[in-house]
Coordinates of C-alpha atoms and ligand atoms in Angstrom, one line a residue:
X87 CA -21.1 -6.9 -9.3
X88 CA -20.4 -6.8 -5.5
X89 CA -17.3 -3.9 -4.7
X90 CA -16.5 -4.3 -0.9
X91 CA -14.4 -1.6 1.0
X92 CA -12.5 -3.9 3.1
X93 CA -10.6 -1.1 5.2
X94 CA -13.1 2.0 4.4
X95 CA -12.4 4.9 2.3
X96 CA -10.9 3.1 -0.8
X97 CA -12.0 4.5 -3.8
X98 CA -12.9 2.0 -6.8
X99 CA -12.8 3.9 -10.3
X100 CA -14.9 2.3 -12.6
X101 CA -15.9 1.7 -16.2
X102 CA -18.7 -0.1 -18.4
X103 CA -18.7 -0.4 -22.1
X104 CA -21.4 -2.2 -23.9
X105 CA -20.3 -5.6 -24.5
X106 CA -22.1 -5.4 -28.4
X107 CA -20.8 -1.7 -29.4
X108 CA -17.9 -1.0 -26.9
X109 CA -18.9 3.5 -28.4
X110 CA -21.6 3.0 -26.0
X111 CA -19.7 3.5 -23.1
X112 CA -20.4 4.8 -19.4
X113 CA -21.5 8.6 -20.1
X114 CA -21.3 11.0 -16.4
X115 CA -23.8 13.1 -18.0
X116 CA -26.4 11.2 -19.4
X117 CA -26.4 9.5 -15.8
X118 CA -26.5 12.6 -13.7
X119 CA -29.4 14.2 -16.3
X120 CA -31.9 10.8 -15.8
X121 CA -30.7 10.6 -11.9
X122 CA -31.6 14.3 -11.3
X123 CA -28.2 14.1 -9.0
X124 CA -24.5 14.2 -9.5
X125 CA -24.2 11.5 -7.0
X126 CA -24.3 7.7 -7.4
X127 CA -27.0 6.1 -5.1
X128 CA -29.2 2.6 -4.9
X129 CA -31.4 2.9 -7.6
X130 CA -29.1 5.0 -10.2
X131 CA -28.9 3.8 -13.5
X132 CA -25.7 4.1 -15.4
X133 CA -26.2 5.6 -18.8
X134 CA -24.0 4.6 -22.3
X135 CA -23.4 7.2 -24.9
X136 CA -26.4 6.2 -26.9
X137 CA -28.8 6.5 -23.9
X138 CA -28.9 2.8 -23.0
X139 CA -29.7 1.3 -19.3
X140 CA -25.6 -0.4 -19.4
X141 CA -26.1 -1.2 -15.2
X142 CA -27.9 -0.1 -12.1
X143 CA -26.7 0.3 -8.5
X144 CA -28.7 -1.8 -6.8
X145 CA -27.6 -1.4 -3.2
X146 CA -25.4 0.6 -1.5
X147 CA -24.2 0.3 1.9
X148 CA -22.4 4.0 1.5
X149 CA -24.0 7.4 0.4
X150 CA -22.9 9.6 -2.7
X151 CA -20.7 7.7 -5.0
X152 CA -18.6 9.8 -7.3
X153 CA -18.7 10.6 -11.0
X154 CA -17.4 14.3 -11.4
X155 CA -14.3 13.9 -10.8
X156 CA -12.6 11.7 -13.0
X157 CA -9.5 9.4 -12.2
X158 CA -6.0 10.2 -11.1
X159 CA -3.4 10.6 -13.8
X160 CA 0.2 10.9 -14.1
X161 CA -0.3 13.9 -15.3
X162 CA -2.9 15.5 -13.1
X163 CA -0.8 14.1 -9.8
X164 CA 2.4 15.7 -11.7
X165 CA 1.0 18.9 -11.8
X166 CA -1.1 18.8 -8.4
X167 CA 1.2 17.4 -6.0
X168 CA 5.0 17.4 -8.2
X169 CA 4.8 13.2 -8.2
X170 CA 5.0 10.8 -10.3
X171 CA 2.7 7.7 -9.6
X172 CA 1.0 4.9 -10.6
X173 CA -2.5 6.1 -11.7
X174 CA -5.7 4.7 -12.1
X175 CA -5.8 6.5 -16.2
X176 CA -2.6 3.8 -16.4
X177 CA -4.9 0.8 -14.8
X178 CA -7.4 1.4 -16.9
X179 CA -5.4 1.8 -20.3
X180 CA -4.0 -1.5 -18.9
X181 CA -7.1 -3.8 -18.1
X182 CA -8.8 -1.8 -21.6
X183 CA -6.1 -3.4 -23.5
X184 CA -6.8 -7.0 -23.3
X185 CA -10.5 -5.7 -24.7
X186 CA -8.8 -4.0 -28.3
X187 CA -10.0 -0.9 -26.6
X188 CA -6.7 2.2 -24.9
X189 CA -6.8 5.4 -23.8
X190 CA -8.9 6.9 -26.5
X191 CA -11.9 4.7 -24.5
X192 CA -11.1 6.6 -21.4
X193 CA -14.3 9.2 -20.2
X194 CA -15.3 10.1 -17.1
X195 CA -16.0 7.5 -14.8
X196 CA -17.5 6.6 -11.7
X197 CA -15.5 6.2 -8.6
X198 CA -17.6 4.2 -5.6
X199 CA -16.4 5.1 -2.4
X200 CA -14.9 8.2 -3.2
X201 CA -16.4 11.7 -1.8
X202 CA -16.9 14.7 -4.3
X203 CA -19.3 17.0 -2.6
X204 CA -20.6 20.1 -4.0
X205 CA -21.7 23.4 -2.1
X206 CA -24.1 25.8 -2.9
X207 CA -21.7 28.1 -4.3
X208 CA -20.2 25.5 -6.6
X209 CA -17.2 24.6 -4.9
X210 CA -15.9 20.8 -5.1
X211 CA -13.2 19.1 -3.8
X212 CA -11.9 15.7 -3.5
X213 CA -12.8 14.9 0.7
X214 CA -12.8 12.3 3.0
X215 CA -14.9 9.4 1.9
X216 CA -17.7 8.3 4.7
X217 CA -17.0 4.7 3.5
X218 CA -16.1 2.6 6.2
X219 CA -14.2 -1.0 6.6
X220 CA -16.8 -3.4 4.9
X221 CA -19.4 -1.0 3.0
X222 CA -20.6 -2.4 -0.6
X223 CA -21.9 -1.2 -3.7
X224 CA -24.1 -3.9 -5.9
X225 CA -24.2 -3.0 -10.1
X226 CA -26.1 -5.1 -11.8
X227 CA -25.7 -5.6 -15.9
X228 CA -28.8 -4.6 -17.8
X229 CA -26.8 -5.5 -21.0
X230 CA -23.8 -7.6 -22.0
X231 CA -21.2 -5.2 -20.4
X232 CA -17.2 -4.7 -20.3
X233 CA -16.4 -3.5 -17.0
X234 CA -13.0 -2.0 -15.7
X235 CA -11.9 -1.3 -12.3
X236 CA -9.1 0.1 -11.0
X237 CA -8.9 0.3 -7.6
X238 CA -7.7 3.6 -6.8
X239 CA -3.6 4.3 -5.9
X240 CA -3.8 8.0 -4.7
X241 CA -1.3 8.9 -1.8
X242 CA -1.7 12.6 -1.7
X243 CA -5.4 13.1 -1.7
X244 CA -8.6 12.1 1.0
X245 CA -9.9 9.7 -2.0
X246 CA -8.1 6.6 -0.3
X247 CA -7.9 8.4 3.3
X248 CA -4.4 8.9 1.9
X249 CA -3.5 5.2 2.2
X250 CA -4.8 3.1 -0.7
X251 CA -6.2 -0.6 0.7
X252 CA -7.6 -3.6 -0.7
X253 CA -11.2 -4.1 -1.9
X254 CA -13.4 -7.4 -2.9
X255 CA -15.0 -7.6 -6.2
X256 CA -17.6 -10.7 -6.7
X257 CA -19.3 -11.3 -9.2
X258 CA -22.1 -13.7 -10.2
X259 CA -24.3 -15.0 -12.2
X260 CA -27.7 -13.5 -13.9
X261 CA -31.2 -15.1 -12.2
X262 CA -32.6 -16.2 -15.5
Ligands
ZN325 ZN1 -6.6 6.9 -8.7

């Protein structure tokens, strides 16, 4: 799959599941431990709950995709910004319902193009993304997966540059 940030600074929230056993879903901690890094870049393998290699990032024109910040939700937006909003969590629930999954299947996810730098003192915060118009990330499935995305509708922090915009998703058949 290729995700293209058409206008720049647009977070794409992403989850994947082993299609043969959806309990074996993306595991951010396993992924960071194996990468020895909190950021996702070209070469990073996305590991599952059972340490399965689910997917691999094969190319990325934008650095340091996030996997520690999680997705936005109605509840978090309300306590942080005092507003009830659209959210990635609601989008995930909607998409997962197509695969007989639901809110208990949502785990800490990947946010392509979202920037959450971590300081020496451990400080972390969503900050302005370096992603520019046309930046892309390529992700290859290593087993059969169910992959769901939410094009983040966040307007109240810099995840999407305060102005959510379209992304393009391209899918390609595996080379035999
Ligand atoms: Zn979001």
